Coordinates of C-alpha atoms in Angstrom, one line a residue:
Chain A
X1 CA -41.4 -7.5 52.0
X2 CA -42.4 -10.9 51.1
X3 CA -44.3 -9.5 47.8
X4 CA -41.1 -8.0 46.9
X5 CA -38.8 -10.3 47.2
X6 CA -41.2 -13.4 45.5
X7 CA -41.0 -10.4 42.6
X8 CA -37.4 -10.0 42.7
X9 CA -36.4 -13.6 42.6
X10 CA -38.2 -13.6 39.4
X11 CA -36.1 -15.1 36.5
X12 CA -34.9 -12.4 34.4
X13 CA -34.9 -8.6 35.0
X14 CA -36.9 -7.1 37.2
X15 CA -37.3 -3.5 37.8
X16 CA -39.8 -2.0 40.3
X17 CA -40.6 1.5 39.4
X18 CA -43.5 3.9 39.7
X19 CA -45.1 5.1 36.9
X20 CA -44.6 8.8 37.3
X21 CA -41.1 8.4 38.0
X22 CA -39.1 9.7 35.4
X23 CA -35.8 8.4 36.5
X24 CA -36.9 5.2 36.4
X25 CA -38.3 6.1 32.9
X26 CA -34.7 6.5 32.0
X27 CA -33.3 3.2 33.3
X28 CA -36.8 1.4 30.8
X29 CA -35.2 3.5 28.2
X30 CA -31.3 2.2 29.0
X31 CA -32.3 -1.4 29.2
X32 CA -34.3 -1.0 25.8
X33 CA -31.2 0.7 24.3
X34 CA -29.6 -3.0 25.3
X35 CA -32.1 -5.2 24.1
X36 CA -33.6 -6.2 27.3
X37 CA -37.2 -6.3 28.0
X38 CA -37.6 -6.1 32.2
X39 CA -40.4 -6.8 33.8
X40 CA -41.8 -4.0 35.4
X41 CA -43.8 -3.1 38.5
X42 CA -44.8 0.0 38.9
X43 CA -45.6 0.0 42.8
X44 CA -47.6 3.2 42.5
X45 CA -50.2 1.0 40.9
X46 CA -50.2 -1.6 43.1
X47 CA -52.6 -1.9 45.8
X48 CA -49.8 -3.1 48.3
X49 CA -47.8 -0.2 47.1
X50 CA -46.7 1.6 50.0
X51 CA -45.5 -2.3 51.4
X52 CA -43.0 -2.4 48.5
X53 CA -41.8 0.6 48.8
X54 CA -40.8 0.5 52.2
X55 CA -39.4 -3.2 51.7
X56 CA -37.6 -1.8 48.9
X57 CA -35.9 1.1 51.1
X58 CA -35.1 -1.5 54.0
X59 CA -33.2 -3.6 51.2
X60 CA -30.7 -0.6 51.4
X61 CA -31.6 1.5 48.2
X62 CA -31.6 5.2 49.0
X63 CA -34.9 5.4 47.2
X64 CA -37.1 2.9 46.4
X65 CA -37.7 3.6 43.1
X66 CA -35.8 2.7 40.5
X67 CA -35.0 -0.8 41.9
X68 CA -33.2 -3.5 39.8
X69 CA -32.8 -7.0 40.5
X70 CA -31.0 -9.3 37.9
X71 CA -31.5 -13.0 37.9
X72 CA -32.8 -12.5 42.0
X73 CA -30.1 -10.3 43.3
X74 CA -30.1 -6.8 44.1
X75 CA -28.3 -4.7 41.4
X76 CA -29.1 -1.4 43.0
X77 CA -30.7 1.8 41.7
X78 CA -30.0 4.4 39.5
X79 CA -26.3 5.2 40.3
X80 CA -25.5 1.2 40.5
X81 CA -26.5 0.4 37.1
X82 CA -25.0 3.4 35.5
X83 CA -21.4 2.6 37.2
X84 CA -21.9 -0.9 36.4
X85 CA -22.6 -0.3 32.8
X86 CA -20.0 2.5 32.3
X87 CA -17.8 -0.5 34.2
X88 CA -18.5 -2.7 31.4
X89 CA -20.1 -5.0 34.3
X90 CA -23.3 -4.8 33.2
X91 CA -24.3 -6.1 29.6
X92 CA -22.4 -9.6 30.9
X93 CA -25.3 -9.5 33.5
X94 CA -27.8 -9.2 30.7
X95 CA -26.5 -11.2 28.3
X96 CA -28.7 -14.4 29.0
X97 CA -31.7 -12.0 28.6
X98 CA -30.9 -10.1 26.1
X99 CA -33.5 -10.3 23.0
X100 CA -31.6 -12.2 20.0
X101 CA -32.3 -9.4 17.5
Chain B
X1 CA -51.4 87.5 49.1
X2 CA -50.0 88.3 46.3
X3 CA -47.8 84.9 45.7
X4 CA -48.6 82.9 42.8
X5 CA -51.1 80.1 43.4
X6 CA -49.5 77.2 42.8
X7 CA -51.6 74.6 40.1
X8 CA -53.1 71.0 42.3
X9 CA -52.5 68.9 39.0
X10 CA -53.3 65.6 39.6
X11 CA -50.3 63.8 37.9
X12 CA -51.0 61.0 35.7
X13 CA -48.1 59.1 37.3
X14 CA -47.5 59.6 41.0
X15 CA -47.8 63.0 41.5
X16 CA -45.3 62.6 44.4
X17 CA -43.6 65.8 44.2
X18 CA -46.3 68.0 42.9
X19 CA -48.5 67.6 46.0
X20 CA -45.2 68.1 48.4
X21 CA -44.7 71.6 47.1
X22 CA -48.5 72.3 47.6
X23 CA -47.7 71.3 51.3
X24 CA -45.1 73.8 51.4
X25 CA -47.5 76.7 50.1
X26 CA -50.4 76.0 52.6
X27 CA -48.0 76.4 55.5
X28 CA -46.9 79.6 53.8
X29 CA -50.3 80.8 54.1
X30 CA -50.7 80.1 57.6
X31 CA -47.6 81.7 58.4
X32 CA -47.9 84.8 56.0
X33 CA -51.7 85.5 56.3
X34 CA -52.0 87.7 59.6
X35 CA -55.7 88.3 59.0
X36 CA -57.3 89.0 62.4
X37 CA -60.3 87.0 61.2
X38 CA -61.5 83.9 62.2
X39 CA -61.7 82.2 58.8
X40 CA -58.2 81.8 57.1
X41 CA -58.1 82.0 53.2
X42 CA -56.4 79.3 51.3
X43 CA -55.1 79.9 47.7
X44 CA -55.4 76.8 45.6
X45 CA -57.2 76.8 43.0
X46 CA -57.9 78.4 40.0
X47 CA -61.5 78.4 40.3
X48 CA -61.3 80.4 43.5
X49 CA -58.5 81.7 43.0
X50 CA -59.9 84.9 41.8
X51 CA -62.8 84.7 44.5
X52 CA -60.3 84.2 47.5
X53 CA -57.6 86.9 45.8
X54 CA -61.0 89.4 45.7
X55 CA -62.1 88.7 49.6
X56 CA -58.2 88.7 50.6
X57 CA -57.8 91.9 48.3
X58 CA -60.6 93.6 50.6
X59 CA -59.4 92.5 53.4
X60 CA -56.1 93.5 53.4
X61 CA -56.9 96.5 51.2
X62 CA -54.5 99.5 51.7
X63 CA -55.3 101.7 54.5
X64 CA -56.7 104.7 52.4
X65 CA -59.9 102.4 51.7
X66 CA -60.7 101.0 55.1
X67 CA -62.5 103.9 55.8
X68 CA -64.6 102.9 52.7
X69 CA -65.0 99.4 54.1
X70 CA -66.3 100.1 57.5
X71 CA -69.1 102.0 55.4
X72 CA -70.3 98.9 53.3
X73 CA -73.9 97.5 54.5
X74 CA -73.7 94.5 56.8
X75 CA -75.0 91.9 54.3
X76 CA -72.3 92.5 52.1
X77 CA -69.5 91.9 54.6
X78 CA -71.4 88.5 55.9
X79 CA -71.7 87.4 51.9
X80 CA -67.6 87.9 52.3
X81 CA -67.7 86.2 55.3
X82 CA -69.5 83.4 53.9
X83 CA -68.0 83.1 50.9
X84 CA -64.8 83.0 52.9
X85 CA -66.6 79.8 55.0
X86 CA -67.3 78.2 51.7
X87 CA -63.8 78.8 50.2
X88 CA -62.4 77.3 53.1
X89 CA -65.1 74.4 53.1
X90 CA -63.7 73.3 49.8
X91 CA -59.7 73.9 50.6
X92 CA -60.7 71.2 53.5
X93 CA -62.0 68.8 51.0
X94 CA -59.6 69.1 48.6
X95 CA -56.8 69.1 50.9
X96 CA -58.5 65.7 52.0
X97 CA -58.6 64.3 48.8
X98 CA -54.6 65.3 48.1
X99 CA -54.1 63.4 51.6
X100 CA -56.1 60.4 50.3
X101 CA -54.0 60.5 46.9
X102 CA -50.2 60.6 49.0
X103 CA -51.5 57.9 50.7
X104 CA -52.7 55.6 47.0
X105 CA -49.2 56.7 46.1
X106 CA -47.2 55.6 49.0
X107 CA -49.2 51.9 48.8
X108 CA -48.4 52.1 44.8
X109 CA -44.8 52.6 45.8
X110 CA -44.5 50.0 48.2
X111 CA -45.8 47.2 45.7
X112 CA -43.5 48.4 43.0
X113 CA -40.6 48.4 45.5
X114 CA -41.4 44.7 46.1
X115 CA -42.3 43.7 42.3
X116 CA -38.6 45.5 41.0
X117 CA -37.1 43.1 44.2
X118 CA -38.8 40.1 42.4
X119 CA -37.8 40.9 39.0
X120 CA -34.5 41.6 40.0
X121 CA -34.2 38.7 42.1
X122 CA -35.3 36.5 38.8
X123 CA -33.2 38.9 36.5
X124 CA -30.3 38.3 38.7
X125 CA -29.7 35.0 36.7
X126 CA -29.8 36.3 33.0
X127 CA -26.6 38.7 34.2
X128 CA -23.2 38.8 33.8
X129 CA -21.6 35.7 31.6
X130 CA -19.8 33.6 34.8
X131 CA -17.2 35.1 37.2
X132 CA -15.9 37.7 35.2
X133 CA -19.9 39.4 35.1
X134 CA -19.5 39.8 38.6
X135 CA -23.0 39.0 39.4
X136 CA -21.9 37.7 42.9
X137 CA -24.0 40.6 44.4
X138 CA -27.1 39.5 43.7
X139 CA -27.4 35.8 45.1
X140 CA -26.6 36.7 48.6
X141 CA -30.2 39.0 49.5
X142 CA -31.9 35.9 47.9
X143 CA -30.3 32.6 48.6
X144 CA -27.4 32.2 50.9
X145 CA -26.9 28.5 49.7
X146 CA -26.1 29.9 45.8
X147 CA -24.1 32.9 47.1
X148 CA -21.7 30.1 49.1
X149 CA -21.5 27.7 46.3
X150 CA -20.4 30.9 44.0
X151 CA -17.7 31.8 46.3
X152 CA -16.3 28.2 46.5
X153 CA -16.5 28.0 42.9
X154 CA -14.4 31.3 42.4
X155 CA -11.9 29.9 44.6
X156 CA -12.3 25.9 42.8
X157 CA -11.4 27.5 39.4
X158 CA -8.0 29.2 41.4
X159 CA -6.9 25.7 42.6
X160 CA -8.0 24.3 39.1
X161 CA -5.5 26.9 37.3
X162 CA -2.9 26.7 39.8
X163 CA -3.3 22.3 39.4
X164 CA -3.0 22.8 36.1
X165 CA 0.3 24.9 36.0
X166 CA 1.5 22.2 38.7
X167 CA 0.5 19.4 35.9
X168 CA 2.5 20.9 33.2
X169 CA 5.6 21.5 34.6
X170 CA 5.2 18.1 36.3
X171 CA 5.3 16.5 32.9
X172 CA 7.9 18.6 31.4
X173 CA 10.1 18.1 34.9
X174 CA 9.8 14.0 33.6
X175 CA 9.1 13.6 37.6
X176 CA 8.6 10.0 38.6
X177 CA 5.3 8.3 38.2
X178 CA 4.8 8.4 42.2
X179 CA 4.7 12.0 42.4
X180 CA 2.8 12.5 39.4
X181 CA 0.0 10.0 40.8
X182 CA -0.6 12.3 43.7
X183 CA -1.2 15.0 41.2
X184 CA -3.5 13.0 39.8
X185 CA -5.3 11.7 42.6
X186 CA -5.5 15.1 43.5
X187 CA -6.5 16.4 40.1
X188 CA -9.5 13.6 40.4
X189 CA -10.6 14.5 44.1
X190 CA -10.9 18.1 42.9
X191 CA -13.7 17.5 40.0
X192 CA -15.4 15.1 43.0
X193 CA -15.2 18.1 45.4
X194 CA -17.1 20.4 42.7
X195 CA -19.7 17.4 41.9
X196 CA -20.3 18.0 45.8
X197 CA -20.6 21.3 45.5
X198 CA -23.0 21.2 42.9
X199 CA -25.0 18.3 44.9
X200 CA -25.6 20.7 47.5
X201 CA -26.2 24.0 45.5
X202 CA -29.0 22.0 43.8
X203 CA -30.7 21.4 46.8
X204 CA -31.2 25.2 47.5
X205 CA -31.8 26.1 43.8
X206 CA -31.7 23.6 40.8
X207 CA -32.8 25.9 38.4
X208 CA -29.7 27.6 38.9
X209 CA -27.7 24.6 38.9
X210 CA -29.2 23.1 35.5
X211 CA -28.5 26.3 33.5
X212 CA -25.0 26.2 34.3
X213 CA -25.7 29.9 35.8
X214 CA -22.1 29.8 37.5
X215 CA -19.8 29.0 34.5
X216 CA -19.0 31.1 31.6
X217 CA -20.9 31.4 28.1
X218 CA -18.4 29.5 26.2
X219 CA -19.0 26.5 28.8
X220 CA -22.6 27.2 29.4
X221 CA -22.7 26.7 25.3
X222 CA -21.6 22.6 25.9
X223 CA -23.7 22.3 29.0
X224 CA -26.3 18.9 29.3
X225 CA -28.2 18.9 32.9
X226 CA -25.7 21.5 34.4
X227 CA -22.3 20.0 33.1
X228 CA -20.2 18.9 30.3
X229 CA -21.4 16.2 28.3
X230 CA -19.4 12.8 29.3
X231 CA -19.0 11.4 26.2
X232 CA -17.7 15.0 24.4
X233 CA -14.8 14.9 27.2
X234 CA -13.9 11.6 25.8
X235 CA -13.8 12.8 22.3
X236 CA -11.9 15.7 23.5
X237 CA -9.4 13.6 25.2
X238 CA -8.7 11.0 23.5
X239 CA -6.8 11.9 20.8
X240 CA -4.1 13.6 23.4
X241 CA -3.6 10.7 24.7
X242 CA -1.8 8.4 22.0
X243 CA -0.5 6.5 21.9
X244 CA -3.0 4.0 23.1
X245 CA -2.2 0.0 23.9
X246 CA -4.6 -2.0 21.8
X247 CA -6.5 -3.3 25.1
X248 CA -6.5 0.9 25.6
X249 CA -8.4 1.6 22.5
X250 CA -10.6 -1.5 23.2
X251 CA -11.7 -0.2 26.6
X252 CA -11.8 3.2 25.7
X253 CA -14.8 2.3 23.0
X254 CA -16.6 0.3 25.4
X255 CA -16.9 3.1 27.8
X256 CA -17.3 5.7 25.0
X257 CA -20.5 3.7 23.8
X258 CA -22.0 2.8 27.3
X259 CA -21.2 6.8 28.4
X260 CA -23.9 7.5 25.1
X261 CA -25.9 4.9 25.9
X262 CA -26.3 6.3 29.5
X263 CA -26.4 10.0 28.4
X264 CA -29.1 9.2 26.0
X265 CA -31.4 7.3 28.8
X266 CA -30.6 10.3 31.1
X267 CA -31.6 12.7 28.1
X268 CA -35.0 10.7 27.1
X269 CA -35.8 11.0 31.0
X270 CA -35.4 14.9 30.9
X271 CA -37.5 14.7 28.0
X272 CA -40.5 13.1 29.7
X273 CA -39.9 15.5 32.9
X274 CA -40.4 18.3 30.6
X275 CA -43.1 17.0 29.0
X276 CA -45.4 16.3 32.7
X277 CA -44.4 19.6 33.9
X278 CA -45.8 21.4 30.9
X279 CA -48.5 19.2 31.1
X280 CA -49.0 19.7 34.8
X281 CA -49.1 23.5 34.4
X282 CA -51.0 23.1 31.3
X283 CA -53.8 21.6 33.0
X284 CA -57.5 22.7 33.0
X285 CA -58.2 25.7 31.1
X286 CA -55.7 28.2 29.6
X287 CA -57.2 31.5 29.7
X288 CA -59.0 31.6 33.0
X289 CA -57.3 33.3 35.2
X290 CA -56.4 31.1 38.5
X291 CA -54.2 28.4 38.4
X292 CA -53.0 28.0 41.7
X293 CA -53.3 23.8 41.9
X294 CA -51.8 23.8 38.9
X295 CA -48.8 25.8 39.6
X296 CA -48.8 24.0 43.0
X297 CA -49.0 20.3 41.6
X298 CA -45.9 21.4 39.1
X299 CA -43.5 22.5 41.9
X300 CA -44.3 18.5 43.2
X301 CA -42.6 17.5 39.7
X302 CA -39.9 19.8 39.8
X303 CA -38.4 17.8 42.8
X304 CA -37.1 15.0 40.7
X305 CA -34.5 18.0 38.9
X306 CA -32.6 17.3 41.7
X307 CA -32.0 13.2 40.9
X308 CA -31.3 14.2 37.4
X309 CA -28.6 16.9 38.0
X310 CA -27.6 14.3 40.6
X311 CA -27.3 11.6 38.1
X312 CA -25.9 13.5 35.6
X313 CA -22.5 14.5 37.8
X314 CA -22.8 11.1 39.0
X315 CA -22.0 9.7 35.4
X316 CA -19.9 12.9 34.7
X317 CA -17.4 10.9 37.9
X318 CA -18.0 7.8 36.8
X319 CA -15.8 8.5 33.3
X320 CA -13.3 10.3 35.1
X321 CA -12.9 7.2 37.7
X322 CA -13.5 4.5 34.6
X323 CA -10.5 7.0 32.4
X324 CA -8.2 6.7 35.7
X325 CA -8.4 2.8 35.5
X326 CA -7.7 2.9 32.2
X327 CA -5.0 5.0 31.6
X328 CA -1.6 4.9 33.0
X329 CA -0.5 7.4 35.5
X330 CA 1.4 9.7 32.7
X331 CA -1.3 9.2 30.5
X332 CA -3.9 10.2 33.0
X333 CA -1.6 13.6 34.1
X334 CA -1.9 14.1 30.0
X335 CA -5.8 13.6 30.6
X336 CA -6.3 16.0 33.4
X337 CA -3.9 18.4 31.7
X338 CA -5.4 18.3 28.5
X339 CA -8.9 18.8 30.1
X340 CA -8.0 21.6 32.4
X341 CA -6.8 23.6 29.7
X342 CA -9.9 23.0 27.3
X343 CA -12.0 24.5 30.3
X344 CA -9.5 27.2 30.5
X345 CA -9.5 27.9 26.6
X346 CA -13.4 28.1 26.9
X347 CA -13.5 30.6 29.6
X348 CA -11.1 32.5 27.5
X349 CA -13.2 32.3 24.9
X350 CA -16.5 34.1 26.9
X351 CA -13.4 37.0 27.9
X352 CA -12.9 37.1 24.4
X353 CA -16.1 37.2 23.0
X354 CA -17.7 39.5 25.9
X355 CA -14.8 42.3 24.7
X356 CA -15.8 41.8 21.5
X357 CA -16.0 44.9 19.6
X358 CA -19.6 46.3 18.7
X359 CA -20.6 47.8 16.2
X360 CA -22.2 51.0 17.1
X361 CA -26.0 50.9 17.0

């Protein structure tokens, strides 16, 4: 848990994901579409995976993986982001990280 | 025995009913030979045929040479007798081996039976273009989950056509924007209700679900991971629903380009999905025969069909709901009107085009 969250109060994006996940493939995808370079971990590579992931299921997602965090809070998984962004809610999130093209 | 032997063919095929008529000769001969002696003479095959027919033929001779027969030497009538041993010997052996053959036949028959269930059981799918093909039949032997969801689906496109009816003459009746907000709230609930449906049809066959097996061709045409495409409803609707406030048409583009920027994610997702599957079962070798680990490691990545379609319906409700907000309560009745009746002109189209008129071959 503590891994986690240290990770997820990271400045920026972060994104925990496993690398043969390809939902989470498509959120990489929706935030390159965006101009926003997350950082990723891909718990499935990390030797304290199976820690994260069940930290990341106690913080309430549904499944652990895709798992966003934006500037240290919890955005959610797949279905969050995708409401947020159809909301319009979610490129004002981004915009202090978005990459100045 | 005079009757006419009948030929033991072996039949290239099954030889099912060949052998059956055989059965019904050898209990002819049991009943019809009376002979006195011990050894019975069976007439089957050509070969003998003329042997047995000869030993029979003395045996049963008429009357006026018996006197004749009782005169023969002794050696010839135990050569008869032994020929009759040996012409018996081989009727037991070959009735053995037509035995052994029904029984090959019934085992082939049984593993047919079961491979024709299979393909028809995967067939099942290809058939009938939506409701109208009337392929209801053939889900409920295999999975009870898909024949349910068809059922409710028959009876979701009744309330659809009977809400859209209620929609039109709504609007025409100029009925106040109260009442026409519960027909839009209930318009909205009923697309949720079949995104629930579909949720829990996918979990007992996503295949099924994906390919859009329930719907008609027309529909099944436009369909992206089981569904309509979000961002072709918007382009659809849109333009019935002028006129549009400025902040409208402002919000409208917003959620037009984040629907294509989601639908394109989604899509690049489904992409890599296909790609490890084909990978998965491409594996090892091609050409060698087994490939159960392979088959079995796929069916692992097949799971995550089930997020996708998920997603997909997820983000199909997500415009409707983000529409709603954005529209007033007439313009949304327009919306759901307007969409109700392209679905229904689609399905009309598969009618039309499954009466078509062929050309004879």
């Amino acid at each position: 848990m503590d891994k986690v969250m240290r990770l997820a109060s990271e400045k920026g994006v972060v994104l925990f994901s496993k690398s043969s996940c390809c939902l989470c493939y498509a959120v990489k995808i929706l935030f390159q579409e965006l101009g926003v370079t997350p950082t990723i971990h891909e718990i499935d590579q990390d030797p304290e995976g199976r820690e994260m992931e069940r930290a990341l299921m106690r913080l309430g997602c549904n499944a652990p993986v895709p798992a966003v965090f934006i500037g240290g809070e919890l955005v959610g998984s797949t279905n969050e982001v995708m409401s947020l962004h159809l909301g319009g809610g979610l490129i004002p999130l981004l915009k202090p990280y978005q990459a100045l093209c | 025995m005079n009757s006419p032997s009948t030929q033991f063919v072996p039949s290239r095929r099954m030889g099912i009913y060949e052998p059956i008529h055989q059965i019904g000769m050898w209990g002819e001969n049991f009943k019809s030979n009376g002979n006195p002696s011990a050894s019975v003479i069976f007439e089957v095959d050509n070969k003998l045929e003329n042997e047995s027919e000869t030993a029979s033929h003395e045996m049963l001779a008429p009357s006026n040479k018996h006197d004749q027969e009782a005169t023969k030497p002794i050696d010839k009538i135990q050569r008869r007798l032994a020929q009759n041993r040996e012409a018996a010997r081989k009727s037991r052996l070959r009735k053995k081996a037509y035995v052994q053959q029904l029984e090959n036949s019934r085992l082939k028959l049984i593993k047919l039976e079961q491979e024709l269930e299979q393909t028809r059981q995967q067939q099942g799918l290809y058939m009938g273009g939506g409701l109208e093909g009337g392929h209801l039949g053939f889900s409920e032997a295999v999975n009870p989950g898909i024949a349910a969801f068809e059922m409710e689906y028959g009876h979701w496109i009744e309330e659809q056509n009977r809400q859209i009816c209620e929609l039109r003459n709504a609007l025409n009746a100029h009925i106040s924007d109260i009442e026409l907000r519960i027909l839009v709230d209930g318009g909205m609930s009923h697309y949720f209700e079949l995104f629930r449906m579909k949720s829990t049809a996918a979990k007992a066959d996503v295949f099924y679900v994906m390919s859009g097996m329930w719907k008609t061709s027309a529909e099944r045409f436009f369909s992206w991971i089981g569904g309509f495409r979000p961002s072709e409803l918007l382009k659809v609707l849109v333009p019935q629903l002028d006129p549009l406030t400025d902040q409208q048409i402002l919000e409208v583009c917003n959620l037009k380009q984040s629907c294509q920027q989601a639908e394109d994610a989604l899509s690049q997702g489904m992409e890599k999905l296909q790609e490890t599957v084909s990978a998965t079962v491409a594996a090892g070798q091609l050409g060698e025969g087994s490939y159960i680990p392979q088959v079995a490691t796929a069916m692992e990545k097949l799971e995550a069909l089930v997020s996708f379609v998920n997603q997909a319906d997820h983000l199909r409700q997500e415009t409707l709901q983000q529409m709603s907000r954005i529209l007033t309560t007439r313009q949304a009745a327009r919306g759901l009107l307007a969409l109700g009746e392209y679905f229904q002109r689609l399905r009309a189209l598969s009618t039309l085009w499954a009466t078509r008129p062929r050309e004879p071959a």
